[in-house]
PDB file of C-alpha atoms in Angstrom:
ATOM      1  CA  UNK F 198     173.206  92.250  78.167  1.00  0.00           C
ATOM      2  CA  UNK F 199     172.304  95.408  76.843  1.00  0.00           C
ATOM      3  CA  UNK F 200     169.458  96.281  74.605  1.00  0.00           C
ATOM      4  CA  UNK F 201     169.802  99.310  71.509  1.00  0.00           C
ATOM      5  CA  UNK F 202     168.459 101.428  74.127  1.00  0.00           C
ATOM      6  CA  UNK F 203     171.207 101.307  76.428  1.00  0.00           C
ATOM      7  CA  UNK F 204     168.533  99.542  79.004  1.00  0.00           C
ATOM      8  CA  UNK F 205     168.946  96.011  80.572  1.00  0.00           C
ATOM      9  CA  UNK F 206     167.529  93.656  78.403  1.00  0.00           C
ATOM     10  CA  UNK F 207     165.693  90.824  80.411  1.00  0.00           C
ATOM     11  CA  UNK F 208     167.533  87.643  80.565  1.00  0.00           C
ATOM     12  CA  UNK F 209     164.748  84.642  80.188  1.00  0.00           C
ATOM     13  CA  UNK F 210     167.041  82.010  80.710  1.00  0.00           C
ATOM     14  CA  UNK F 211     168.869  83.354  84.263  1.00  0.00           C
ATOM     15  CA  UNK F 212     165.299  83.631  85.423  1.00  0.00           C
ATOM     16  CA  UNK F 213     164.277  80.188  84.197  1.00  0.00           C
ATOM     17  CA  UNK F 214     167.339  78.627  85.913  1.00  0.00           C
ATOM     18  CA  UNK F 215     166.153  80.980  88.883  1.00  0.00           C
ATOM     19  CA  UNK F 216     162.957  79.492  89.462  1.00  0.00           C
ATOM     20  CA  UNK F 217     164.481  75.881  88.765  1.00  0.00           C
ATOM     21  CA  UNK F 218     166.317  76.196  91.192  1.00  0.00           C
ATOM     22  CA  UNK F 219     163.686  77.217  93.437  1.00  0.00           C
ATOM     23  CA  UNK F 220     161.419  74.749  91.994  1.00  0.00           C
ATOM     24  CA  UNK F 221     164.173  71.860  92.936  1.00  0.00           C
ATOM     25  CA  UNK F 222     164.652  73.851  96.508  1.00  0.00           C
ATOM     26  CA  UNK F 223     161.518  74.081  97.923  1.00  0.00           C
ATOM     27  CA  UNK F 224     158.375  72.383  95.581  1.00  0.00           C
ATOM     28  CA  UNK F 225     157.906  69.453  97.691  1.00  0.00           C
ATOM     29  CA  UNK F 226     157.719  72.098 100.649  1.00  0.00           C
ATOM     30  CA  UNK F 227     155.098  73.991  99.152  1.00  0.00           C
ATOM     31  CA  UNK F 228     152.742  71.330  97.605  1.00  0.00           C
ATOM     32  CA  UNK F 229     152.889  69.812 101.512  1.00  0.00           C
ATOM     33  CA  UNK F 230     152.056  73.198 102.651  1.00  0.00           C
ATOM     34  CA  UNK F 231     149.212  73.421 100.172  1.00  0.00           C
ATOM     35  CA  UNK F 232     148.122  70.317 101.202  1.00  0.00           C
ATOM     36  CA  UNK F 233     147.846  70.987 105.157  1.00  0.00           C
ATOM     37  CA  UNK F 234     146.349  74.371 104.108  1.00  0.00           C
ATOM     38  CA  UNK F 235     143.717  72.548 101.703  1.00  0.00           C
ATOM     39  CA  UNK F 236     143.130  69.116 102.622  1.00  0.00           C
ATOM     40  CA  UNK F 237     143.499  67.616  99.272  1.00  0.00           C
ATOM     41  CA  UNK F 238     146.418  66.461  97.649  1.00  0.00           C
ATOM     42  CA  UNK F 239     145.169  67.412  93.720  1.00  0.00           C
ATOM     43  CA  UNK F 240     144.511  70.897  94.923  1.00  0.00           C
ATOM     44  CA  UNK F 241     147.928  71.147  96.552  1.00  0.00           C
ATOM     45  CA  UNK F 242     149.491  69.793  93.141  1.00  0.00           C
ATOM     46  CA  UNK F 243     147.692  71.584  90.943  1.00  0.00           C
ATOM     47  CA  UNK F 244     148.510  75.210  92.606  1.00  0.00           C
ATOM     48  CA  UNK F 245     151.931  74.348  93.504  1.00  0.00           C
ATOM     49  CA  UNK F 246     152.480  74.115  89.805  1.00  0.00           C
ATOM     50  CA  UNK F 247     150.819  77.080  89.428  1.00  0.00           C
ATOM     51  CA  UNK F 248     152.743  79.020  91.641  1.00  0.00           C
ATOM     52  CA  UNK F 249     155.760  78.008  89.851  1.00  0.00           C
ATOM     53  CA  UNK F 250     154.208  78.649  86.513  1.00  0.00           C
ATOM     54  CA  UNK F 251     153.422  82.234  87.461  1.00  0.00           C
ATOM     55  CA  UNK F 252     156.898  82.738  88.347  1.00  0.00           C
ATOM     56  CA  UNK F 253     157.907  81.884  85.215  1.00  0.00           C
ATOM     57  CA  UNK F 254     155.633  84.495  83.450  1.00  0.00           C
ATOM     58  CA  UNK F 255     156.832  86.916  85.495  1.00  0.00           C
ATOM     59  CA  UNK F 256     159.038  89.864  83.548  1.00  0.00           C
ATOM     60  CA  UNK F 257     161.406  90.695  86.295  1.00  0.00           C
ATOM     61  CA  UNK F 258     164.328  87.928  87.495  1.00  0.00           C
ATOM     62  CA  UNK F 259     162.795  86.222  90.875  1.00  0.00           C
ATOM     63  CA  UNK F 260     165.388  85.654  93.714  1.00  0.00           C
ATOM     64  CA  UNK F 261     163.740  85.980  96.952  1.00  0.00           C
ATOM     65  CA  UNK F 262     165.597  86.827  99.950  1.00  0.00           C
ATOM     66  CA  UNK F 263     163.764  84.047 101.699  1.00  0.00           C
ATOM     67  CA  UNK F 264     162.118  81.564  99.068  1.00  0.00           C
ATOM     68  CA  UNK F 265     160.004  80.383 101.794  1.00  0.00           C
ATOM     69  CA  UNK F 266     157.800  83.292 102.716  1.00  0.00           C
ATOM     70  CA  UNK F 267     157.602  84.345  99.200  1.00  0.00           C
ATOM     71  CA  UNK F 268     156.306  81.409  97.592  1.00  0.00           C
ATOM     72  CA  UNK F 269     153.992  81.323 100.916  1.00  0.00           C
ATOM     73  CA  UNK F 270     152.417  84.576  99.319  1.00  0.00           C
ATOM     74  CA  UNK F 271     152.382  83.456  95.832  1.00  0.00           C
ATOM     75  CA  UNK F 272     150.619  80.455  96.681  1.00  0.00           C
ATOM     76  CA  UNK F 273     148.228  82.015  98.857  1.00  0.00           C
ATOM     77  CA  UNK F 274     146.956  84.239  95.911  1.00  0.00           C
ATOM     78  CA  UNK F 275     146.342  81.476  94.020  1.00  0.00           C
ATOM     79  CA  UNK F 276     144.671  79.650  97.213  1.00  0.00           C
ATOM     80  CA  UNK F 277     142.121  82.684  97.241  1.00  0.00           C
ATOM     81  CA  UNK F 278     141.533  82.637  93.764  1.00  0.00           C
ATOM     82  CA  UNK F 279     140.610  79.239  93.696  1.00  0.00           C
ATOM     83  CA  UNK F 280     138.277  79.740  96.616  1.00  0.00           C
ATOM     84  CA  UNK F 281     136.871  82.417  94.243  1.00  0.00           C
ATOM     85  CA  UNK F 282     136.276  80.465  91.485  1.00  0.00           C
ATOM     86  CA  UNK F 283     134.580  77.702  93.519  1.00  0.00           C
ATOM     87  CA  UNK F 284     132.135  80.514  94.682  1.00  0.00           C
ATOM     88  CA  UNK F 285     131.240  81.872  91.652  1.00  0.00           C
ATOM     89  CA  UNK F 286     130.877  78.197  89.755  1.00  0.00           C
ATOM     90  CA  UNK F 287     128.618  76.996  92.703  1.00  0.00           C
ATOM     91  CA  UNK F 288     126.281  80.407  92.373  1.00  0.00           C
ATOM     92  CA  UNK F 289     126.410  79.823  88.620  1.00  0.00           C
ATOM     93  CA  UNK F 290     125.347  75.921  89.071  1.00  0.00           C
ATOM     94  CA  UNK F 291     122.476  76.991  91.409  1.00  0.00           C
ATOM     95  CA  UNK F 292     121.167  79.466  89.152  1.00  0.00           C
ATOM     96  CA  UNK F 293     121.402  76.626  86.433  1.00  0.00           C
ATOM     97  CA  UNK F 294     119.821  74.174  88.884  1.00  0.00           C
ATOM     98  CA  UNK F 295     116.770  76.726  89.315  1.00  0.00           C
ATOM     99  CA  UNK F 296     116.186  77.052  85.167  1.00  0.00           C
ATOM    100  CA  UNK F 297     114.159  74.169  83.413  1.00  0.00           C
ATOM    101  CA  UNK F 298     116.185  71.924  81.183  1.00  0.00           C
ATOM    102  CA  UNK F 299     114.950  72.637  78.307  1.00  0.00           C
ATOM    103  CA  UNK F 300     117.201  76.094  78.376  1.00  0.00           C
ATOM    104  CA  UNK F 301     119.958  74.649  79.944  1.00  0.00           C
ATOM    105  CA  UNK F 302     123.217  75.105  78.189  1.00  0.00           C
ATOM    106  CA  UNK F 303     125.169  71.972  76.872  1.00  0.00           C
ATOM    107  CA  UNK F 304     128.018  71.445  78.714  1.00  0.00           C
ATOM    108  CA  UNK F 305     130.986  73.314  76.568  1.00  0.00           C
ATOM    109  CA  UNK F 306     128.426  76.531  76.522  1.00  0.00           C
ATOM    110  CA  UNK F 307     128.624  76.474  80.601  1.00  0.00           C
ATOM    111  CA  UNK F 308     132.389  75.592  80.760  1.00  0.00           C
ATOM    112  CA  UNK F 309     132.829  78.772  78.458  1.00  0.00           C
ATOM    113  CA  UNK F 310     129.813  81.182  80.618  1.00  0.00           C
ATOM    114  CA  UNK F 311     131.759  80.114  83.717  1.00  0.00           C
ATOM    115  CA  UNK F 312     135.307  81.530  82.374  1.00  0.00           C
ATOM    116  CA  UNK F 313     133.758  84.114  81.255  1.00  0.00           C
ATOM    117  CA  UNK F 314     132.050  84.681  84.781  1.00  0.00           C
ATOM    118  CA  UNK F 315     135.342  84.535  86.125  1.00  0.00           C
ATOM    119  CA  UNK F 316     137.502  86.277  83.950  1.00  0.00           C
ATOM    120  CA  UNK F 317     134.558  89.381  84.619  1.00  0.00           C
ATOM    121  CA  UNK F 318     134.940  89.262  88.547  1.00  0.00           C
ATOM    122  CA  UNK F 319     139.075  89.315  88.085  1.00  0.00           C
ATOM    123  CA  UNK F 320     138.471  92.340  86.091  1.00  0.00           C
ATOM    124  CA  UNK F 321     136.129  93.820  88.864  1.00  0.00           C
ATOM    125  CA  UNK F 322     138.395  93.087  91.347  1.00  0.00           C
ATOM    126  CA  UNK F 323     141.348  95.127  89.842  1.00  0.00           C
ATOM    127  CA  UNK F 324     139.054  98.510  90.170  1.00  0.00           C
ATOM    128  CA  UNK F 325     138.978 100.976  92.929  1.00  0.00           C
ATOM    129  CA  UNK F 326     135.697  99.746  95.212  1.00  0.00           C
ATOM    130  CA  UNK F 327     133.522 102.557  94.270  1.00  0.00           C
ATOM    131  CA  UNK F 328     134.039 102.035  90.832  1.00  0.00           C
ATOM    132  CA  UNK F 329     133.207  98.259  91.167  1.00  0.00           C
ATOM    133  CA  UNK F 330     130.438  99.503  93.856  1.00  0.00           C
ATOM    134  CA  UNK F 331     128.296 101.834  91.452  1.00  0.00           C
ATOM    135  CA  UNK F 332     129.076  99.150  88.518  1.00  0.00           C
ATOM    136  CA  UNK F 333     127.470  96.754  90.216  1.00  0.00           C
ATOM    137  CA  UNK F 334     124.716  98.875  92.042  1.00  0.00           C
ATOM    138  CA  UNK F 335     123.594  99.801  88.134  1.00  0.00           C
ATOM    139  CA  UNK F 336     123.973  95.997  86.772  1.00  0.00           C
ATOM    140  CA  UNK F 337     122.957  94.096  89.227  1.00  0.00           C
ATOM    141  CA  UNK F 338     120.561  95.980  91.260  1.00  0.00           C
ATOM    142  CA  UNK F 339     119.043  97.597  88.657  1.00  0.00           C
ATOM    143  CA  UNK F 340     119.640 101.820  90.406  1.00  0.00           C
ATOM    144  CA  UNK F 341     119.245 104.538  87.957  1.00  0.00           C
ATOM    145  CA  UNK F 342     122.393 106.689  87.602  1.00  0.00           C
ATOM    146  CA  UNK F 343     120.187 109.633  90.392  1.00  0.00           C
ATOM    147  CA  UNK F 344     120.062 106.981  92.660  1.00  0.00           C
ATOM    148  CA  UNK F 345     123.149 105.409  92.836  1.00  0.00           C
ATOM    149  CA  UNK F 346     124.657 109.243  92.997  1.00  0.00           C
ATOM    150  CA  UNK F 347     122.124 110.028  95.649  1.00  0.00           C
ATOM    151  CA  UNK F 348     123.817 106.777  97.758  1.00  0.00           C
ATOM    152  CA  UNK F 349     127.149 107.023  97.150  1.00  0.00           C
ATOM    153  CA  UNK F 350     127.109 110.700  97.610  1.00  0.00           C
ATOM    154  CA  UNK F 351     129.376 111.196  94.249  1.00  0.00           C
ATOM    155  CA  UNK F 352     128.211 113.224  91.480  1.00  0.00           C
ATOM    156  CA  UNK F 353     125.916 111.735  88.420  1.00  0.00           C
ATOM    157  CA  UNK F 354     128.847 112.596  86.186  1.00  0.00           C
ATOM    158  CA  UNK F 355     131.360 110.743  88.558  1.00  0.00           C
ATOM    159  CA  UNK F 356     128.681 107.706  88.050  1.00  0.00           C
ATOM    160  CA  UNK F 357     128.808 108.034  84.812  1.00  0.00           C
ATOM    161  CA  UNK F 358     132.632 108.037  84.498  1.00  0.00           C
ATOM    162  CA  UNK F 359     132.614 105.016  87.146  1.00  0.00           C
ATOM    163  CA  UNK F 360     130.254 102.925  84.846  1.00  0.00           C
ATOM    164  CA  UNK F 361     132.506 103.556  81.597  1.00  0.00           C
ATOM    165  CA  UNK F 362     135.634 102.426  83.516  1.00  0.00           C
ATOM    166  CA  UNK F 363     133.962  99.541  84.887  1.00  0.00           C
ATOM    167  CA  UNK F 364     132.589  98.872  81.018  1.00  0.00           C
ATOM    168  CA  UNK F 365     135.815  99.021  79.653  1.00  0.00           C
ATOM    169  CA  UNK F 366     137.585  96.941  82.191  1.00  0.00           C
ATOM    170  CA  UNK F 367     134.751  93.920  81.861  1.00  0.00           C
ATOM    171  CA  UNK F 368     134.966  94.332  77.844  1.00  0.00           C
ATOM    172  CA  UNK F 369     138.545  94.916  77.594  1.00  0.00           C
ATOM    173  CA  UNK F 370     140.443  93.869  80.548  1.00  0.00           C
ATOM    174  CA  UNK F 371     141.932  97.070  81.522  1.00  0.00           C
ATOM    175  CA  UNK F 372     140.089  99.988  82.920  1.00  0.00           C
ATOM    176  CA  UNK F 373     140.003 102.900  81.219  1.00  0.00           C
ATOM    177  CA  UNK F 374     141.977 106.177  81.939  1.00  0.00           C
TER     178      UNK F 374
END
C-alpha cells in the first residue's frame, strides 16, 4: 500500500496477524518462562499478555528472526518494570505507614499518587544520568544550583538547563530540546 506521499503506509492488520501468529506460536512458552523466572503464575499471565499487548502497539510490522529470544527481551523489560513498580509502591506504603491516619489519603487518592509516582520515575529514567542526577540532587536533596555545579563539575548554566529538561520531561513526558 502506498500512502499520498509515495511512503509505505503501515499495514495494521499484517502486523496483527503477525503477532497472532506469534501469540498462537509461542504464548504458552513465554508465560512458563515467566513463571520459572517469577515464581507466580498471575505474574507470569499478566506480563505475558503484556508482552503481546506491546507488540501490538508497536508502529513497525514485528517478525523476529527468532521469536524466542525476542519475546525473551520484551518480556524481560516488562519483568524489570514490574520489579520497579513494586519498589517504588513499597517506599510509597512505608512513607504512608510512618504518617498518622488522620492525613492518610483514601484509597483512590493513593492508587492515583502511586501512578503518578511511577509514571515520574519512567520519565526520569528516559534522561541522560546527569540530567536525572542534578534533577534529583536539587529535588530531593535539597543542593542549591552552586552546589550541585560545584559536584558535578558542570557549569551553573548547564544545571540550570539540566533542571528545565528534567521539569519538562516530569510535567510533560518528553524532555525538552
Amino acid at each position: 500500500m502506498r500512502d499520498d506521499t509515495g511512503g509505505r503506509k503501515h499495514d495494521a492488520r499484517a502486523d496483527a496477524s503477525g503477532v497472532a501468529t506469534l501469540y498462537h506460536d509461542h504464548h504458552g512458552w513465554l508465560r512458563n518462562w515467566l513463571q520459572r523466572k517469577l515464581g507466580n503464575h498471575g505474574d507470569a499471565a499478566d506480563l505475558a499478555h503484556d508482552t503481546f499487548v506491546r507488540l501490538l502497539s508497536k508502529d513497525a510490522p514485528v517478525c523476529p528472526r527468532e521469536p524466542r529470544a525476542f519475546l525473551t527481551v520484551v518480556a524481560q523489560g516488562l519483568v524489570a518494570n514490574l520489579h520497579r513498580h513494586r519498589k517504588i509502591e513499597a517506599a510509597y506504603l512505608d512513607a504512608l505507614a510512618a504518617q498518622p491516619e488522620t492525613v492518610a489519603p483514601d484509597p483512590e487518592t493513593r492508587a492515583i499518587l502511586l501512578q503518578t509516582l511511577i509514571d515520574i520515575d519512567r520519565r526520569l529514567d528516559g534522561l541522560p544520568p546527569v540530567v536525572r542526577r542534578v534533577f534529583l540532587m536539587s529535588q530531593l536533596d535539597g543542593l542549591a544550583q552552586r552546589d550541585i555545579a560545584d559536584a558535578t563539575g558542570i557549569s551553573i548554566a548547564t544545571v540550570q538547563r539540566h533542571i528545565v529538561k528534567a521539569l519538562h520531561a516530569c510535567c510533560f513526558g518528553n524532555p525538552a530540546a
